[in-house]
mmCIF file of C-alpha atoms and ligand atoms in Angstrom:
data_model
loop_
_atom_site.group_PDB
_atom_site.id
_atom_site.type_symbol
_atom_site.label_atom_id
_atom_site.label_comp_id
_atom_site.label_asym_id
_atom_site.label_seq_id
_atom_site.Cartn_x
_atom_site.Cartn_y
_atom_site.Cartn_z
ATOM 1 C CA UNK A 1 19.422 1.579 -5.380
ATOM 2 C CA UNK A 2 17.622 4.505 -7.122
ATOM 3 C CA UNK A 3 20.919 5.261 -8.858
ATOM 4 C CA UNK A 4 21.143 2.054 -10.945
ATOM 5 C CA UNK A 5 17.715 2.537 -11.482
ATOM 6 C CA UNK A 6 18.682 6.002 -13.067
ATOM 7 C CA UNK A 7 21.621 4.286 -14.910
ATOM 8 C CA UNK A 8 18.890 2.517 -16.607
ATOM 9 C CA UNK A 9 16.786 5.144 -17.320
ATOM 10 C CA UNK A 10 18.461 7.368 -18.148
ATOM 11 C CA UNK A 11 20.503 5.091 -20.977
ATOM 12 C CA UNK A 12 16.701 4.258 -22.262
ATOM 13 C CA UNK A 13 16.210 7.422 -22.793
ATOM 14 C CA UNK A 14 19.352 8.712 -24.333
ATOM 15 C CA UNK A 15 20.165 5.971 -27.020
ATOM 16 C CA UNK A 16 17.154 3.843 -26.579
ATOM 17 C CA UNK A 17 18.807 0.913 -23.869
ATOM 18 C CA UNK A 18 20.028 1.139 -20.721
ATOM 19 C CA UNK A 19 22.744 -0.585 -19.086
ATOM 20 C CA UNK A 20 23.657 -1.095 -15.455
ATOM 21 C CA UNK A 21 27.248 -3.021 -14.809
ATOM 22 C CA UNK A 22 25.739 -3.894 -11.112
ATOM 23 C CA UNK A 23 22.222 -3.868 -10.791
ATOM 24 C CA UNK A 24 22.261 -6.775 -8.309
ATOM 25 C CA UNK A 25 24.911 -6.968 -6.015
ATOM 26 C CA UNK A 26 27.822 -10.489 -6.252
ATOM 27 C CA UNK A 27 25.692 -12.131 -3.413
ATOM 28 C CA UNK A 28 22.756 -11.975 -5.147
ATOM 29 C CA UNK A 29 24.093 -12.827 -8.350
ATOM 30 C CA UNK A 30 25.466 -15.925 -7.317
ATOM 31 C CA UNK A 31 22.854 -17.470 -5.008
ATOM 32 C CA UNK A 32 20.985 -16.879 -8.036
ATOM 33 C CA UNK A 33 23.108 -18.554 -10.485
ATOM 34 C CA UNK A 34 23.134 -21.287 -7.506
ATOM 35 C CA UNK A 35 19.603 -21.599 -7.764
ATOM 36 C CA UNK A 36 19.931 -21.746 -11.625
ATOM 37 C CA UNK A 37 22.033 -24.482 -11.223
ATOM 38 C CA UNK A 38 19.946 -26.259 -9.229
ATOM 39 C CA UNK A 39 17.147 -26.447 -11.442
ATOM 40 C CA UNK A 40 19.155 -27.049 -14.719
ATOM 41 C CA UNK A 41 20.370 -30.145 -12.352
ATOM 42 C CA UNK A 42 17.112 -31.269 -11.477
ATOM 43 C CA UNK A 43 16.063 -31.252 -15.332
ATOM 44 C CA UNK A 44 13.423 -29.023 -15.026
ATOM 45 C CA UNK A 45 14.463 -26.010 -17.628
ATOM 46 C CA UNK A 46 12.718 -26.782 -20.939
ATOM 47 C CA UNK A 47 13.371 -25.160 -24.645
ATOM 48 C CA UNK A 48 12.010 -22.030 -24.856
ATOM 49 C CA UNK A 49 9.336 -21.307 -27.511
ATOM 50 C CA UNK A 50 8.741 -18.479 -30.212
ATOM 51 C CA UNK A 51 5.084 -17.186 -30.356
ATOM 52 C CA UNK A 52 2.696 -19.898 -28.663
ATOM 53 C CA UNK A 53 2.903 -22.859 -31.246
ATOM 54 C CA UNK A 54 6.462 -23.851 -32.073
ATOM 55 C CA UNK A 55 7.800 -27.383 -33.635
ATOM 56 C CA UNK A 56 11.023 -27.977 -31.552
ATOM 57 C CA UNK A 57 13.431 -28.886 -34.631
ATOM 58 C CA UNK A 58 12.399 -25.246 -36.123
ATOM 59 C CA UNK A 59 12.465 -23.590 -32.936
ATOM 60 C CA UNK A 60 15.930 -24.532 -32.061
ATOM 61 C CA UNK A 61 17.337 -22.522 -35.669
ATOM 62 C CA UNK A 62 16.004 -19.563 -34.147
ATOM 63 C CA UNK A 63 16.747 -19.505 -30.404
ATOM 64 C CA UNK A 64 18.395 -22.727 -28.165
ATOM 65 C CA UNK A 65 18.024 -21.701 -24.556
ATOM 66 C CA UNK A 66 16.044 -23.675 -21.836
ATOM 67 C CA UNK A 67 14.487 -21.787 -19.467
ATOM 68 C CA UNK A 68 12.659 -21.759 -15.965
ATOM 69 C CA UNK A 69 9.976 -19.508 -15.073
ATOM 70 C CA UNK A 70 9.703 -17.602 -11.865
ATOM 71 C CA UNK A 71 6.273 -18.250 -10.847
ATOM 72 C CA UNK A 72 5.872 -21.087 -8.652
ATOM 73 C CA UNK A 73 7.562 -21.036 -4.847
ATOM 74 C CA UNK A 74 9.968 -18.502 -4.671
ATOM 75 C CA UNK A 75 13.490 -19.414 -3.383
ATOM 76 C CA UNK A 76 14.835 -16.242 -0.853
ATOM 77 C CA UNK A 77 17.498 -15.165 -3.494
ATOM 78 C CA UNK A 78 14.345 -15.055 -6.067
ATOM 79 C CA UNK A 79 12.197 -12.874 -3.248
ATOM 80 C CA UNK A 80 15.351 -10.971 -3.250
ATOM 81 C CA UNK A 81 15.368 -10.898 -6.884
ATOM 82 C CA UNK A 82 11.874 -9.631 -7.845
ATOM 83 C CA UNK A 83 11.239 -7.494 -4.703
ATOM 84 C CA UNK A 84 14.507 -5.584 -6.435
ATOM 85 C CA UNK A 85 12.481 -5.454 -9.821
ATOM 86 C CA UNK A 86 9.443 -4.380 -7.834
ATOM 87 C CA UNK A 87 11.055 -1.551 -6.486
ATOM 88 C CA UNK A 88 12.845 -0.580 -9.790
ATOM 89 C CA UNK A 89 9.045 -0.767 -11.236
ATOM 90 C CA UNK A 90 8.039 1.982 -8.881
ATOM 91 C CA UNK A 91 10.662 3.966 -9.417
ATOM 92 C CA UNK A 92 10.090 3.995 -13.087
ATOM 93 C CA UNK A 93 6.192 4.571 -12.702
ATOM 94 C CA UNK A 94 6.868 7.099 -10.354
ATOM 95 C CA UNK A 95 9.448 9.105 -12.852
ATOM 96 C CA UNK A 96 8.151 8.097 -16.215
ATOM 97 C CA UNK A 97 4.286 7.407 -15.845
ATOM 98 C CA UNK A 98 4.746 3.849 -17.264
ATOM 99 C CA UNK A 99 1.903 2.167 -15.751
ATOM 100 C CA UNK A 100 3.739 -1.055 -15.611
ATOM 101 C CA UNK A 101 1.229 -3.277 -13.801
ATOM 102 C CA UNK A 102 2.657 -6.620 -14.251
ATOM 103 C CA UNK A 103 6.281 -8.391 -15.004
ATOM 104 C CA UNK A 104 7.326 -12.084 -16.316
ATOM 105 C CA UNK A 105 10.907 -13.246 -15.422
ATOM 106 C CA UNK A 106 12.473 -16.583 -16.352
ATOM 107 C CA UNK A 107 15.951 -18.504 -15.966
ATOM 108 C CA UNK A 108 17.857 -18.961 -18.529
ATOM 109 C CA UNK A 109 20.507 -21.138 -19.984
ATOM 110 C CA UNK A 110 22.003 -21.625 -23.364
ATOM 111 C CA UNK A 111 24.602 -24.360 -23.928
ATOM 112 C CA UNK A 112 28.066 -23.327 -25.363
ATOM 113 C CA UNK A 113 26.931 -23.089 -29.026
ATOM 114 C CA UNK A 114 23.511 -22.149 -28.455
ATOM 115 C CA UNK A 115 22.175 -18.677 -29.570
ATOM 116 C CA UNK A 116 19.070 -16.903 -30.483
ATOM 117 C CA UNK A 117 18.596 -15.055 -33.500
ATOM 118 C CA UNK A 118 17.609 -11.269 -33.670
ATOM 119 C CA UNK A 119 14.356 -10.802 -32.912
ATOM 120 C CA UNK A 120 11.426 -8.246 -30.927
ATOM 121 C CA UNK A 121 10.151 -9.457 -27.585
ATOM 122 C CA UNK A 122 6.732 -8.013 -27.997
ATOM 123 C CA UNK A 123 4.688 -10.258 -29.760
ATOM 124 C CA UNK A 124 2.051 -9.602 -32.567
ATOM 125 C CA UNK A 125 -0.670 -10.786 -30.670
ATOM 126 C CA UNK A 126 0.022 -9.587 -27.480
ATOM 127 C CA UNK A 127 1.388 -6.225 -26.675
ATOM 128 C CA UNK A 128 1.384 -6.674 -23.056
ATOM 129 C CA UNK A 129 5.434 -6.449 -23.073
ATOM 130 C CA UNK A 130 6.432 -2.546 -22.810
ATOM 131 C CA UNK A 131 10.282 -3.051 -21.788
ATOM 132 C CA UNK A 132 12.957 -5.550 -21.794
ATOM 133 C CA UNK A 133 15.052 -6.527 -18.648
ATOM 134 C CA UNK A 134 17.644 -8.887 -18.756
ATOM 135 C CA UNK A 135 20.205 -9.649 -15.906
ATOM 136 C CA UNK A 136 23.296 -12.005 -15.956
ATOM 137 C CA UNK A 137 24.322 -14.282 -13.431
ATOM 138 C CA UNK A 138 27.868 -15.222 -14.971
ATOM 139 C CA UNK A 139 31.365 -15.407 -13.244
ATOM 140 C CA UNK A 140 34.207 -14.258 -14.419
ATOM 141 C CA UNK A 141 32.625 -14.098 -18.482
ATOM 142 C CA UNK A 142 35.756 -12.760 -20.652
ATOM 143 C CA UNK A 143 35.356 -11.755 -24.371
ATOM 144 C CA UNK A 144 36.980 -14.710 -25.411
ATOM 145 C CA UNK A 145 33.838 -16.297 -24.478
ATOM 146 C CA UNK A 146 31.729 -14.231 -26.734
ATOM 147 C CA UNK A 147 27.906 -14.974 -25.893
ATOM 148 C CA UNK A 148 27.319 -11.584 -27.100
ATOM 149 C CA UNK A 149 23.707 -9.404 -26.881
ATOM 150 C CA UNK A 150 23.421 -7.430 -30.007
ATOM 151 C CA UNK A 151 21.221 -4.692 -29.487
ATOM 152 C CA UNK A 152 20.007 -3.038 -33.256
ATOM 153 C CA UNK A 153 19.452 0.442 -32.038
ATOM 154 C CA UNK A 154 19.321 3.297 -34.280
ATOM 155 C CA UNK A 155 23.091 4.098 -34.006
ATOM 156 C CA UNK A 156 25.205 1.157 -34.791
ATOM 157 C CA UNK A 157 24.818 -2.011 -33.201
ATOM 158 C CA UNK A 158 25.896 -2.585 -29.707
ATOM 159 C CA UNK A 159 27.559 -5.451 -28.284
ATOM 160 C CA UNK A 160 27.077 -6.641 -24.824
ATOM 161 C CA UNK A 161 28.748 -9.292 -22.728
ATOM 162 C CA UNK A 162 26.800 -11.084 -20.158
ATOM 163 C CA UNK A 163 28.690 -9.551 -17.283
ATOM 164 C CA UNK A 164 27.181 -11.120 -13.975
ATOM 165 C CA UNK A 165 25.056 -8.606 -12.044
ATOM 166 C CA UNK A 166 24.876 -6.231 -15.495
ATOM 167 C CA UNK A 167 20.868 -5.724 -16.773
ATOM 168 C CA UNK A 168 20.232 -4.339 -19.929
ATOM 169 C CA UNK A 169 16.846 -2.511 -20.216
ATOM 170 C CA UNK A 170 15.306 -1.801 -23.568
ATOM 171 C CA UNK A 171 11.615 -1.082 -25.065
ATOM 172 C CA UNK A 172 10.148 -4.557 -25.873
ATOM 173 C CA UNK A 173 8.628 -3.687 -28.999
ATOM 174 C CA UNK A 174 11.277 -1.368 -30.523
ATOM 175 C CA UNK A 175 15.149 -3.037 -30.301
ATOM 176 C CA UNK A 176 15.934 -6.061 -32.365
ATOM 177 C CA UNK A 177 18.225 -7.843 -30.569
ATOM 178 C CA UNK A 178 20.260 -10.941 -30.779
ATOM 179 C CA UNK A 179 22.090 -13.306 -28.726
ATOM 180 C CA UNK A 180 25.663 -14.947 -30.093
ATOM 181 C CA UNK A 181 26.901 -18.361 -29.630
ATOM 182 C CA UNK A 182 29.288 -18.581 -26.632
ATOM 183 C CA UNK A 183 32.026 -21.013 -25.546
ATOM 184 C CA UNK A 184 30.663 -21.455 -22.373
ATOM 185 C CA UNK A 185 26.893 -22.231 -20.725
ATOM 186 C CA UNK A 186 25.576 -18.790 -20.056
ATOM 187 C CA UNK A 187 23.306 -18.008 -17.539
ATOM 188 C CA UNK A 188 20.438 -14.950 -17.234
ATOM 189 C CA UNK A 189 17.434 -14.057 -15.690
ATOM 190 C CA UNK A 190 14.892 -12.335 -18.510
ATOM 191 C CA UNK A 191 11.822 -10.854 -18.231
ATOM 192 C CA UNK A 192 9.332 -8.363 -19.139
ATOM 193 C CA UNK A 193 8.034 -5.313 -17.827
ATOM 194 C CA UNK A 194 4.037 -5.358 -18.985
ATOM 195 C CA UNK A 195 0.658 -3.731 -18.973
ATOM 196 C CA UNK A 196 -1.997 -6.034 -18.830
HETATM 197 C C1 OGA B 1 15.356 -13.015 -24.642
HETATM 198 C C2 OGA B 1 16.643 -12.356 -24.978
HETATM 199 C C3 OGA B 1 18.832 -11.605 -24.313
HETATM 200 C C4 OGA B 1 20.042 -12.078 -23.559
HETATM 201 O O1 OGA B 1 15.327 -13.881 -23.747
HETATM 202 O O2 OGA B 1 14.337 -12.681 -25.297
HETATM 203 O O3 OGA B 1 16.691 -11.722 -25.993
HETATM 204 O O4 OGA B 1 21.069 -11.378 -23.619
HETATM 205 N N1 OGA B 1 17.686 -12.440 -24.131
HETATM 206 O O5 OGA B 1 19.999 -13.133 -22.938
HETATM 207 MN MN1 MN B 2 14.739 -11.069 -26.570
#
């Protein structure tokens, strides 16, 4: 486990992101995606917002996903989930002196055709969000269906697919970072490593 954790790391620190190919195992990754699905099915993911007052025609020119926070009842392949990003939190406190204190994680879905425009994930008003973790939950995602991450670090601009059980970790109030159209729905859990 620490080793991923490392991958991550250790990434952050050398070009500013950090990318693990399998930071949750396939089992987990799918009875998550499972559990995505469910809740897409029930009709209970709703359009993300940008900052805290949004109109939903301009939102959806900036970012299209519907999403599903983790905060009510966990499901076990969400206790699975976060007790992984717990442990990954004390690693990184332990190794870096973060003081992380507190983390946000939701579902996420965009539709084929939906994207979200490059952007910070700390907000102005709120610096609460140190680092960036996203995790796919997608089978079998081939370039052909693009749904690109664009990370703007210093060097050029990276391009990530959303390989499921891959995280990408990145400071929250340092990488622009963008999310392409794909041809398919694409499926994530994101979140935010804070201190509050
Ligand atoms: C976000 C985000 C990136 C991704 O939710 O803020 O930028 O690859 N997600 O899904
Ligand atoms: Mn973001």
């Amino acid at each position: 486990m620490e080793d991923k954790f490392e991958v991550l790391i250790e990434g952050l620190l050398e070009h500013q992101y950090g990318n693990a190919d399998t930071f949750i195992g396939p089992e987990l990754t799918a009875s998550l995606r499972q559990q995505l699905e469910s809740v897409y099915e029930a009709g209970i993911m709703k359009p993300a917002g940008i900052g805290q007052h949004f109109s939903y025609e301009k939102n959806l020119k900036i970012r299209g996903d519907l999403i599903y926070w983790l905060e009510k009842e966990h499901s076990a392949a969400e206790k699975a989930f976060l007790e992984h990003i717990e442990a990954f939190i004390d690693h990184l406190n332990r190794t870096c002196y973060t003081g992380i204190n507190a983390y946000e994680f939701h579902f996420a879905r965009y539709e084929a055709g939906s994207f979200y425009k490059r952007h910070l994930d700390q907000f102005k008003s709120d610096q609460g969000r140190k680092y960036s973790l996203v995790t796919y939950l997608n089978e079998n995602w081939e370039p052909k269906d693009a749904g690109q991450l664009l990370l703007f670090s210093e060097a050029n601009p990276v391009e990530i697919f959303p390989t499921g059980g891959r995280a990408v970790f990145f400071k929250s109030d340092e990488i622009e970072h963008e999310v392409k159209a794909g041809n398919r729905a694409r499926m994530s859990i994101a979140g935010w490593l804070k201190r509050v």
